[in-house]
Short mmCIF file of C-alpha atoms in Angstrom, two decimals:
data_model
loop_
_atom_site.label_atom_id
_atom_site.label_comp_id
_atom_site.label_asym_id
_atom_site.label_seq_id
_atom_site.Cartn_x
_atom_site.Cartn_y
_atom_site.Cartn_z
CA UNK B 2 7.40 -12.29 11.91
CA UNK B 3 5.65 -9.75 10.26
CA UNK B 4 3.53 -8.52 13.41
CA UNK B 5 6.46 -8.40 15.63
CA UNK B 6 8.85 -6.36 13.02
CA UNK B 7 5.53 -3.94 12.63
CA UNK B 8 5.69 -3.29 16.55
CA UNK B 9 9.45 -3.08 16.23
CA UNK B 10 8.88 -0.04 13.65
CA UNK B 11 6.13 1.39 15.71
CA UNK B 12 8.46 1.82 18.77
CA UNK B 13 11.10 3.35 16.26
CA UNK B 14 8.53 5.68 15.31
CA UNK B 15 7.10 6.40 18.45
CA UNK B 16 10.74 7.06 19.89
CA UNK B 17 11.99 9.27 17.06
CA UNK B 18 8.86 11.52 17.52
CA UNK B 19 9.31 11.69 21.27
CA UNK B 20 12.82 12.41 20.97
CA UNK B 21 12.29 15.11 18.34
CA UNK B 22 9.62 17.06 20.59
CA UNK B 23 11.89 16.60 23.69
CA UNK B 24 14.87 18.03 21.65
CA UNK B 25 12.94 20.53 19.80
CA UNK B 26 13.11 21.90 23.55
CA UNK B 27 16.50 21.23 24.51
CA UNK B 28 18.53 21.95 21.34
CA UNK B 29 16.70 25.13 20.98
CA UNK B 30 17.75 25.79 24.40
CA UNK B 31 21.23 25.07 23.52
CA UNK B 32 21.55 27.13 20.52
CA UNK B 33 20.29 30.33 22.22
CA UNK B 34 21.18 29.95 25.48
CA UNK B 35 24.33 31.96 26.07
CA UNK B 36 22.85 34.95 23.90
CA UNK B 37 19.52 34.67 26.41
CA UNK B 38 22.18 34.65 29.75
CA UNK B 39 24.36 37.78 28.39
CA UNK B 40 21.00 39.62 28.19
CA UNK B 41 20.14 38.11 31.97
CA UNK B 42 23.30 39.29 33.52
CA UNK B 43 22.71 42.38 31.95
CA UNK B 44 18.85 42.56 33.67
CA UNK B 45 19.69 40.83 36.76
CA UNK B 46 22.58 41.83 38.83
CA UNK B 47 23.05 39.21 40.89
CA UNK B 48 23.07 36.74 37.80
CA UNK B 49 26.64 35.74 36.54
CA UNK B 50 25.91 32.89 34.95
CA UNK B 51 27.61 32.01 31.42
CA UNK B 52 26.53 30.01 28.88
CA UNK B 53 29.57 27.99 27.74
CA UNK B 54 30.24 27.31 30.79
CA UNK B 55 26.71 25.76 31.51
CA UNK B 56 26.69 23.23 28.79
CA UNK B 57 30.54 22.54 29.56
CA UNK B 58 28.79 20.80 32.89
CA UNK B 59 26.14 19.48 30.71
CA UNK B 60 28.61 17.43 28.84
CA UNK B 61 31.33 17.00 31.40
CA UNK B 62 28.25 15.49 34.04
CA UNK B 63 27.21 14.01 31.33
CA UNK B 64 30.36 11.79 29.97
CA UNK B 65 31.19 10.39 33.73
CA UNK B 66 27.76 9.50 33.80
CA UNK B 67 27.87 7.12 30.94
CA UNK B 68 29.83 4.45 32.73
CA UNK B 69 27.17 3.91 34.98
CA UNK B 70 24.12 4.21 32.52
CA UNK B 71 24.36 0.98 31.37
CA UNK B 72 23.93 -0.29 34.86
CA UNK B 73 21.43 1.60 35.77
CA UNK B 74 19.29 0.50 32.25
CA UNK B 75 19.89 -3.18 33.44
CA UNK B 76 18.13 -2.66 36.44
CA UNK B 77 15.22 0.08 35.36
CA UNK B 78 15.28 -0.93 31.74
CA UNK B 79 15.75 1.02 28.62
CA UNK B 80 11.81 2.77 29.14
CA UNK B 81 11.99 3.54 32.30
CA UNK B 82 15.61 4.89 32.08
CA UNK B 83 14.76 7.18 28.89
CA UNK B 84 11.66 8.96 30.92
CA UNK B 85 13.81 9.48 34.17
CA UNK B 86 16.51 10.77 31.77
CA UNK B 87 13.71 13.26 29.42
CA UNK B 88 12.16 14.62 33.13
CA UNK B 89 15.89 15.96 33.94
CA UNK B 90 15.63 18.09 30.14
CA UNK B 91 12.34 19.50 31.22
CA UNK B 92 14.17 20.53 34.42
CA UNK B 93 17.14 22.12 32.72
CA UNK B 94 14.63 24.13 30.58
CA UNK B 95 12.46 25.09 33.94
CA UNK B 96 15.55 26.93 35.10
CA UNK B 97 15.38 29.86 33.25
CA UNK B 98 12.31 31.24 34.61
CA UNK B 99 14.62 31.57 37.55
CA UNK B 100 17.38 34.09 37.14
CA UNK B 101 19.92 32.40 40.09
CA UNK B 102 23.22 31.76 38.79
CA UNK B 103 23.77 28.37 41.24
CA UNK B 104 20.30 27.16 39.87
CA UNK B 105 21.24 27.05 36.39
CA UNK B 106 24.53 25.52 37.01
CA UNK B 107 22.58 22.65 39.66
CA UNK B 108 20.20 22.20 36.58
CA UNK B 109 23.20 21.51 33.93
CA UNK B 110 24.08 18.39 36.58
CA UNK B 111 21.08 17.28 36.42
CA UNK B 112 20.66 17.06 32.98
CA UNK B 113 24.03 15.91 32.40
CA UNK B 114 22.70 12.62 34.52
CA UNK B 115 19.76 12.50 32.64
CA UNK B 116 21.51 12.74 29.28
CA UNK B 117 23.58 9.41 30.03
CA UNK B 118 20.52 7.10 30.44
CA UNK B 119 18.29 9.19 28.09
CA UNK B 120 20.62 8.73 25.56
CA UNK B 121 22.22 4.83 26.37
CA UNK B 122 18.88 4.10 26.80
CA UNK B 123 17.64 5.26 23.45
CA UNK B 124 20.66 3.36 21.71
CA UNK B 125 19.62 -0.25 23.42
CA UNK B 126 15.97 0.33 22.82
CA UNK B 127 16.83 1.06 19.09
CA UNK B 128 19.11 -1.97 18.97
CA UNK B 129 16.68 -4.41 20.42
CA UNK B 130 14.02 -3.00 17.90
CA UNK B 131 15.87 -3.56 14.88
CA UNK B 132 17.86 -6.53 12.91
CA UNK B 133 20.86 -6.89 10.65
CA UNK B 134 18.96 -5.72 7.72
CA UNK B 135 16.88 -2.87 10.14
CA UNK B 136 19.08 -1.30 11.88
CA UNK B 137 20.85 1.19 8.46
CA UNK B 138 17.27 2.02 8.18
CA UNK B 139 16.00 2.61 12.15
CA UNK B 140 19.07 4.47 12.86
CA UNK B 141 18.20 6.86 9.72
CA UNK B 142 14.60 7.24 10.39
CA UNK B 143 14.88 7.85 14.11
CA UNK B 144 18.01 10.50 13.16
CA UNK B 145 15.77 12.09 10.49
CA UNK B 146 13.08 12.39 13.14
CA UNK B 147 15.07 13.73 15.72
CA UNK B 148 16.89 16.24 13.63
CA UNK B 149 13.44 17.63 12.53
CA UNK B 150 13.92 19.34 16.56
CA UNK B 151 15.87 21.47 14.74
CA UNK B 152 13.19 22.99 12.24
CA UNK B 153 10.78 24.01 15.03
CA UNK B 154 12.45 25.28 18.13
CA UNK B 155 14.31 27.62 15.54
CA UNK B 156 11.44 29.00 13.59
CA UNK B 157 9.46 29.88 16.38
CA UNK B 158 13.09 31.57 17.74
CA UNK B 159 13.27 33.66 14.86
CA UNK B 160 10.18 35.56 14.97
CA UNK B 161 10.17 35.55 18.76
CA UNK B 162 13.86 37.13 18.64
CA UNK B 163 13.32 39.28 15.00
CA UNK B 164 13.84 43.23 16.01
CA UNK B 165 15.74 42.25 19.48
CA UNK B 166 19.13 43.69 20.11
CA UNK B 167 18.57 42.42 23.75
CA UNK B 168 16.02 39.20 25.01
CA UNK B 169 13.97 40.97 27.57
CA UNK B 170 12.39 38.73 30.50
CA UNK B 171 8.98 38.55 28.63
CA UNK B 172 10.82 37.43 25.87
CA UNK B 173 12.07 34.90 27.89
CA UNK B 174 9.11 33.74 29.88
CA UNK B 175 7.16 32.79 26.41
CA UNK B 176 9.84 31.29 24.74
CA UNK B 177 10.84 28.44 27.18
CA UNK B 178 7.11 28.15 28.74
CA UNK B 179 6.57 26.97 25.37
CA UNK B 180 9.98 24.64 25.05
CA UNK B 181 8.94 23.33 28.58
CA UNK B 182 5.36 22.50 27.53
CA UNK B 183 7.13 20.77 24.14
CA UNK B 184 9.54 18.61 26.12
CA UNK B 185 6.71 17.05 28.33
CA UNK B 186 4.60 16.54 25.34
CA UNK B 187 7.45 14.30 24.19
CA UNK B 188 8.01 12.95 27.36
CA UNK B 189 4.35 11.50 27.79
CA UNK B 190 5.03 9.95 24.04
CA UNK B 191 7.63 7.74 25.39
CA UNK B 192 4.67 5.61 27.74
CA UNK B 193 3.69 4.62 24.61
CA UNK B 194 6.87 2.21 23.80
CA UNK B 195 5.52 -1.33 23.97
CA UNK B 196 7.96 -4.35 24.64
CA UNK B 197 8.12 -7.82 23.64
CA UNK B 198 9.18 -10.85 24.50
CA UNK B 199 12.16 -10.84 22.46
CA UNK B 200 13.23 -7.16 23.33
CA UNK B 201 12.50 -7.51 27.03
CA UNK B 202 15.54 -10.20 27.64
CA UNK B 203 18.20 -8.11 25.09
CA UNK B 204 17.38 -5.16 27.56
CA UNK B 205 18.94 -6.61 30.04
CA UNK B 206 21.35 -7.65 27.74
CA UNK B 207 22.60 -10.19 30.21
CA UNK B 208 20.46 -13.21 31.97
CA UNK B 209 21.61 -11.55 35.15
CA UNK B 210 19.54 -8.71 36.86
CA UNK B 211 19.18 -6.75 39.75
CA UNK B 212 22.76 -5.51 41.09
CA UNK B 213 24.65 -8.42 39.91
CA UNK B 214 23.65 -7.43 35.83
CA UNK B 215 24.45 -3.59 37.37
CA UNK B 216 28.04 -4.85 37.45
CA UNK B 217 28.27 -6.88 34.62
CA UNK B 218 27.08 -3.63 32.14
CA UNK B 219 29.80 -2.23 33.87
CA UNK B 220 32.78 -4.79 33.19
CA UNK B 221 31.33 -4.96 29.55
CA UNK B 222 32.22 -1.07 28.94
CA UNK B 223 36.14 -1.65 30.67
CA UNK B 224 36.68 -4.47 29.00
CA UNK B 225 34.70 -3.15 25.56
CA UNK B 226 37.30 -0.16 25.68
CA UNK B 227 40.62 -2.12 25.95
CA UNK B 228 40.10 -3.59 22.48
CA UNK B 229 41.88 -2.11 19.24
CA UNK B 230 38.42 -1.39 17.43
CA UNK B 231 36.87 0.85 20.30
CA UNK B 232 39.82 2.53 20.83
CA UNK B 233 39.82 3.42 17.05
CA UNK B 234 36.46 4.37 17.24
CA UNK B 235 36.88 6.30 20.65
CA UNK B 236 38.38 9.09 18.08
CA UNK B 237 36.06 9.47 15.98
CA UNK B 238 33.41 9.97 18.49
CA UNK B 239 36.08 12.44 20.13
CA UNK B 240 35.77 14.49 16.51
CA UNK B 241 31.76 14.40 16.73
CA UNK B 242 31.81 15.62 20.30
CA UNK B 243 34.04 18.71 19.23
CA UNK B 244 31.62 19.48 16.37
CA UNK B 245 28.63 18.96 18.51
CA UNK B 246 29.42 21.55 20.56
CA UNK B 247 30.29 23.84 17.57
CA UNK B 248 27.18 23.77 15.66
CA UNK B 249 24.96 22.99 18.36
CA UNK B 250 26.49 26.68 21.02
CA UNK B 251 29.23 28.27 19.65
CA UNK B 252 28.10 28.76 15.95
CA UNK B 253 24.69 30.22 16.66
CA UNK B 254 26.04 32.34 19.15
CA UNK B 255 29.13 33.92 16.20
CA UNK B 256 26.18 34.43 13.88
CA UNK B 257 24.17 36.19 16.43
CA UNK B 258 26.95 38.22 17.80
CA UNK B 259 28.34 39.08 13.89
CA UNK B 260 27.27 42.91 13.46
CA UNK B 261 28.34 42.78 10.07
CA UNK B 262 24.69 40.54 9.63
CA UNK B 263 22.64 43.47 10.52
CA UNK B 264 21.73 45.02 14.19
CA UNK B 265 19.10 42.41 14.85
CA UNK B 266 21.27 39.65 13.79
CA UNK B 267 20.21 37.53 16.77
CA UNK B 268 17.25 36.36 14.44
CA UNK B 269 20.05 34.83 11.90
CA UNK B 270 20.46 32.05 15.06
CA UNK B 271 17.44 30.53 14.56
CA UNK B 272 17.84 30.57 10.39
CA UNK B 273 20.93 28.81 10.85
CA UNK B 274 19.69 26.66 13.20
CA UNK B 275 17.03 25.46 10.81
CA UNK B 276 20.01 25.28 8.27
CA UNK B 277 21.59 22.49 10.60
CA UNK B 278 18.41 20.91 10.91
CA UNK B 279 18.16 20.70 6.88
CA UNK B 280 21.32 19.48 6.56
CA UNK B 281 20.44 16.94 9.13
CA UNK B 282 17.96 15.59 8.27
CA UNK B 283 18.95 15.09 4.43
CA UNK B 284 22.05 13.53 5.47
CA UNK B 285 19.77 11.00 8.19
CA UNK B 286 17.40 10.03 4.88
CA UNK B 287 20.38 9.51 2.25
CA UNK B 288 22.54 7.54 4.65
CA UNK B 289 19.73 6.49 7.02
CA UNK B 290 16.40 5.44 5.64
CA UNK B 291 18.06 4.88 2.04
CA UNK B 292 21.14 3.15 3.27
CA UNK B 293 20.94 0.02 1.13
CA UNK B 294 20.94 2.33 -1.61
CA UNK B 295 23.73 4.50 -1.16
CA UNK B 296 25.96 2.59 1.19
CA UNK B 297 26.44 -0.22 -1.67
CA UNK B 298 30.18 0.58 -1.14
CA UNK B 299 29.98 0.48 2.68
CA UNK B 300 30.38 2.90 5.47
CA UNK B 301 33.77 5.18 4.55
CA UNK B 302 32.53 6.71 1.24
CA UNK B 303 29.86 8.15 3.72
CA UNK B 304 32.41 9.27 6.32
CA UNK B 305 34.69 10.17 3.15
CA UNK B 306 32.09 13.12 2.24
CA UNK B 307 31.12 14.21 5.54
CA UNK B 308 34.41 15.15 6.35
CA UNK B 309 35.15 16.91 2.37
CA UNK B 310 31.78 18.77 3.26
CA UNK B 311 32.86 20.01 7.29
CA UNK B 312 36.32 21.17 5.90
CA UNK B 313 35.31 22.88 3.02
CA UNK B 314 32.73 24.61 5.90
CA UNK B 315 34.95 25.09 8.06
CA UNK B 316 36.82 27.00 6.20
CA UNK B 317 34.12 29.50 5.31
CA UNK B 318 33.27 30.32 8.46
CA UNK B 319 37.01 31.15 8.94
CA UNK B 320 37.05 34.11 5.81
CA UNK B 321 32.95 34.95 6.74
CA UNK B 322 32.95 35.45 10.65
CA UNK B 323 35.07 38.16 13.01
CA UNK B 324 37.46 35.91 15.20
CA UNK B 325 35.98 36.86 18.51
CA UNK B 326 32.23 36.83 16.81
CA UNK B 327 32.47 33.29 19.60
CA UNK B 328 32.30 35.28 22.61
CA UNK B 329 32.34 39.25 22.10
CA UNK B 330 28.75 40.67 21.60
CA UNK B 331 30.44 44.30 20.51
CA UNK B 332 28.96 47.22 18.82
CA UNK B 333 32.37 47.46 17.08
CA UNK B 334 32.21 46.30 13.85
CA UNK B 335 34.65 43.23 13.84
CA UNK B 336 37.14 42.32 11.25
CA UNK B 337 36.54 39.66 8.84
CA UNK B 338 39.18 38.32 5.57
CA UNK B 339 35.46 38.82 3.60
CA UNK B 340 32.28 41.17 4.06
CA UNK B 341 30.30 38.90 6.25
CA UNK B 342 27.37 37.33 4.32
CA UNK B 343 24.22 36.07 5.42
CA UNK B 344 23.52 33.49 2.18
CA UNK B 345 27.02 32.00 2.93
CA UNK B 346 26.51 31.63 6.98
CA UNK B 347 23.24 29.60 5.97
CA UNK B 348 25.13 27.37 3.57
CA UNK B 349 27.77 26.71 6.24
CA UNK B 350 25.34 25.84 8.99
CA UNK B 351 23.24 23.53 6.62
CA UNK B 352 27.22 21.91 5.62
CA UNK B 353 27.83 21.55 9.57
CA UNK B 354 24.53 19.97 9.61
CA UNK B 355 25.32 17.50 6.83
CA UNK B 356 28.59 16.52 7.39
CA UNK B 357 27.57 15.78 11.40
CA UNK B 358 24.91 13.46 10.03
CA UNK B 359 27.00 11.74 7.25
CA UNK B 360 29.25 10.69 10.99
CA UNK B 361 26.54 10.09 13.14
CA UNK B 362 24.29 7.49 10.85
CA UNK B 363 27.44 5.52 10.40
CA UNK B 364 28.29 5.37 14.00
CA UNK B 365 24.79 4.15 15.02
CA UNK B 366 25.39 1.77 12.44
CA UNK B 367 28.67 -0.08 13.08
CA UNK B 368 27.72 0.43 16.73
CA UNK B 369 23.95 -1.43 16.30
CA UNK B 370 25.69 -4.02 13.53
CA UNK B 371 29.55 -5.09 15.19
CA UNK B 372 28.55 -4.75 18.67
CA UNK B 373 24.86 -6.17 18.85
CA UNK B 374 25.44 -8.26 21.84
CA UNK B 375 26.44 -5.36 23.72
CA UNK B 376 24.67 -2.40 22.66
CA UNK B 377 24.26 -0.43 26.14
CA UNK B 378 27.94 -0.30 26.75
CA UNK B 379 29.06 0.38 23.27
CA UNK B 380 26.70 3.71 23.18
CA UNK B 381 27.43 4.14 26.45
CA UNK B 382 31.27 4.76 25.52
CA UNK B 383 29.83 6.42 22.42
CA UNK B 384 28.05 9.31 24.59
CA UNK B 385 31.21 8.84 27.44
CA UNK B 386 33.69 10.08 24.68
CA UNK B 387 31.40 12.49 22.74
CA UNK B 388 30.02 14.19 25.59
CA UNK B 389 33.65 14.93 26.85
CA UNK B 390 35.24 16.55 23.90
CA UNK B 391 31.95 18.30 24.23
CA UNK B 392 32.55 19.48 27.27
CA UNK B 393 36.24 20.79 26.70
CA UNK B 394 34.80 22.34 23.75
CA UNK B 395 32.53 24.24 25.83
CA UNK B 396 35.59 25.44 27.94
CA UNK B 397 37.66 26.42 25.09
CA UNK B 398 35.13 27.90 23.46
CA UNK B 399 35.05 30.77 26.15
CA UNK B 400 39.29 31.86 25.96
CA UNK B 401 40.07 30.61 22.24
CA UNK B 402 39.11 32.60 19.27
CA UNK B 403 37.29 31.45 16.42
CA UNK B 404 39.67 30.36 14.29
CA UNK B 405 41.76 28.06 16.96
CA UNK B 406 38.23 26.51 17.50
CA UNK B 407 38.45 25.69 13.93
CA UNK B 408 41.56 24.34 13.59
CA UNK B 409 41.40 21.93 16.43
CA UNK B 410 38.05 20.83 14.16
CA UNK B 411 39.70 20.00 11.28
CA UNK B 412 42.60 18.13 13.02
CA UNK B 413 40.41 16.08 14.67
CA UNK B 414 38.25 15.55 12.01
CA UNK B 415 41.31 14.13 9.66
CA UNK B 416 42.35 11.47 12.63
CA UNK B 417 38.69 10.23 13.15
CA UNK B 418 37.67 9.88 9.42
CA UNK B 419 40.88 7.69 9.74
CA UNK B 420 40.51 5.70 12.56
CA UNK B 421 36.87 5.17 11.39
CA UNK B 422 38.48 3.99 8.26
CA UNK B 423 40.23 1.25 9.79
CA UNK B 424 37.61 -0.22 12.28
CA UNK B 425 35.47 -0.60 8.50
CA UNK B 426 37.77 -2.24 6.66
CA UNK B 427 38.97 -4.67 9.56
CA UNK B 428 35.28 -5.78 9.82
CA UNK B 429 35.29 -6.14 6.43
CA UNK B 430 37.89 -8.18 6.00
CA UNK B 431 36.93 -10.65 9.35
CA UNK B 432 33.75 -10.69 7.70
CA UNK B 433 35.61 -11.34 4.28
CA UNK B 434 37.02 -14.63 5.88
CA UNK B 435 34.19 -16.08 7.85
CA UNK B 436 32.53 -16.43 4.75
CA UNK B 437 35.08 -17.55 2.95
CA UNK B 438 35.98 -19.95 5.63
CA UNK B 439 32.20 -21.34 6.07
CA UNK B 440 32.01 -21.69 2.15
CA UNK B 441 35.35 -23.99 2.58
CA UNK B 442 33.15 -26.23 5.42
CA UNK B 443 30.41 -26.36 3.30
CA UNK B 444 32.25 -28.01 0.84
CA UNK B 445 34.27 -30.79 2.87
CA UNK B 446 30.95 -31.59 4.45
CA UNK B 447 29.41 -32.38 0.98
CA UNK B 448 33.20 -34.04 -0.02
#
């Protein structure tokens, strides 16, 4: 038992550090993209590409694509699927060394594919590797590890951008040769994963394969999303889609864009960046790795404090950066309620960072612990409805100012933390009963 729980670990390892490398790359990528494409249309005429717009495809390509990523792991596997999906991020990346609007828009398809399987993948291969008494402390490591992505990509970001008003095309070329080169590194990693006998058949997740399993994945995520507890659930993962896109475009690109920070504040995006990644990975080891420890009162009191600490940011961000700070890269100074600090826009991205992770490492763990049988299409539906909100985030985040963007934050983050609430405390109480119930056949057996 002991051998095959040691290989079990190894792969969580081995995945977490692959995944951190690949999104060292990509989330780097993210957070500095539409600053990097205003400077581009500005150098390039021909080049009208946006941004927001970009990752809105990302995420839009990306949440149709999860109802047939389960289908496509039964057939490839969970390996197999994860390095087809990490190729497609080193693509994405490739695409700014060429400044054509229609290629950078092809390449946020692609990766949208690639994200579905990458990331269902990832989820089943994580599932299969851990236990009942595992999986709290997998899901934190491997979200600890991959939230280290953000530590790297940013620091290097910040001296490459420090004394830049504009990202000029040498600027460019260096800074994603080197997140390309990173994202392969991580890509050869995942060869490494080693299966056993065990894992190999809960891959499949059914004893069916080939086309037929296909199929069956497929019915398990319809029929998975008709019942009461998904559909619960289905808003909170709405709520960490929305903030995903916040923290992850449209908050590096306010910072960078706020004036009031200084005339090279485009170097503040990868501080706060690294802020995220703090508050990330904190949140991964207190909820994650040392779940027994603090989750002695279960899941909500977890979910209860990430959503005290993203409303209490929220709302300064609202008083510390100009409305339009979104979108509108002016040499106006803009209005704000307060004088725009730095020290305070680090503290808020660290409490976005925080507050995402308190949500996240509780998902993976209801997910991993109530729907073990079918892990590929629960975090399949997970990605389907996080990558959407995502993507309409993306959308609004171009048109709506920054303090609508907030608002729609907060309201989704009160009906998630609720809905969250409930799915918890109806497992607990099913749970509550079985046991009772078994105790009660325990004793007319020895009656």
């Amino acid at each position: 038992m002991a051998k095959i729980f040691d290989k079990m670990f190894i792969n969580v390892l081995i995945m977490g550090f692959a995944f951190m490398l690949v999104f060292t790359a990509f989330q780097t990528c993210g957070m500095i993209e539409n600053i990097v494409i205003k400077s581009m249309n500005k150098q390039y005429t021909n080049y009208d590409g946006d941004g927001y717009i970009s990752l809105a495809i990302v995420y839009a390509v990306f949440a149709i694509s999860n109802w047939i990523a389960p289908s496509i792991i039964s057939i490839l596997g969970a390996k197999i699927s994860m390095l087809i999906g990490g190729f497609c991020y080193s693509l994405f990346i490739g695409n700014f060394f060429f400044p054509q609007t229609w290629i950078l828009y092809l390449a946020s398809v692609i990766i949208g594919f690639g994200a579905s399987i990458f990331w269902t993948g990832q989820g089943n291969f994580l599932t299969i590797n851990s236990d009942s008494e595992t999986m709290s402390r997998n899901s934190g490591v491997f979200w600890a590890l991959l939230q280290c992505s953000l530590l790297f990509g940013n620091i290097f970001v910040y001296f490459k951008f420090q004394g830049k008003e504009e990202i000029d095309e040498k600027t460019r070329y260096v800074v994603f040769g080197v997140l390309l080169v990173v994202s392969l590194i991580g890509l050869a990693l995942l060869l490494f994963l080693r299966y056993n006998k065990s894992s190999s058949i809960n891959i499949q997740n059914s004893e069916v394969s080939g086309t037929a399993g296909a199929i069956d994945e497929l019915k398990k995520a319809v029929s998975l999303l008709k019942t009461k507890e998904m559909m619960c659930l289905a808003i909170t993962f709405l709520y960490t889609g929305f903030e995903l896109s916040f923290f992850s475009g449209v908050y590096g690109t306010a910072v960078g864009f706020t004036n009031q920070l200084g005339a090279d504040a485009k170097k503040f995006v990868g501080i706060s960046g690294i802020c995220i990644g703090i508050g990330e990975i904190i949140g991964g080891a207190l909820f994650g790795i040392l779940g027994k420890k603090t989750n002695k009162f279960g899941r909500d009191p977890v979910i209860l404090l990430g959503f005290i600490v993203h409303v209490l940011t929220f709302f300064a961000i609202y008083i510390n950066l100009p409305a339009k700070s979104p979108f509108l890269d002016s040499p106006v100074i803009q209005p704000t309620i307060i004088p725009s600090s730095v020290a305070l826009a680090m503290i808020c991205a660290f409490g976005l960072g925080f507050g995402d992770a308190c949500y996240n490492t509780q998902i993976y763990s209801i997910l991993g612990s109530v729907y073990s049988e079918d892990s590929a299409p629960a975090f399949a539906l997970f990605k389907f409805f996080q990558s959407i909100a995502a993507a309409i985030a993306f959308f609004y985040s171009t048109k709506l100012i920054l303090p609508f963007q907030l608002l729609i934050l907060i309201i989704f983050a009160v009906m998630g933390t609720f809905t969250f609430w409930y799915v918890e405390w109806t497992q607990y109480i099913e749970s509550t009963k079985k046991t009772v119930n078994s105790k009660q056949d325990v004793g007319q057996e020895v009656k």
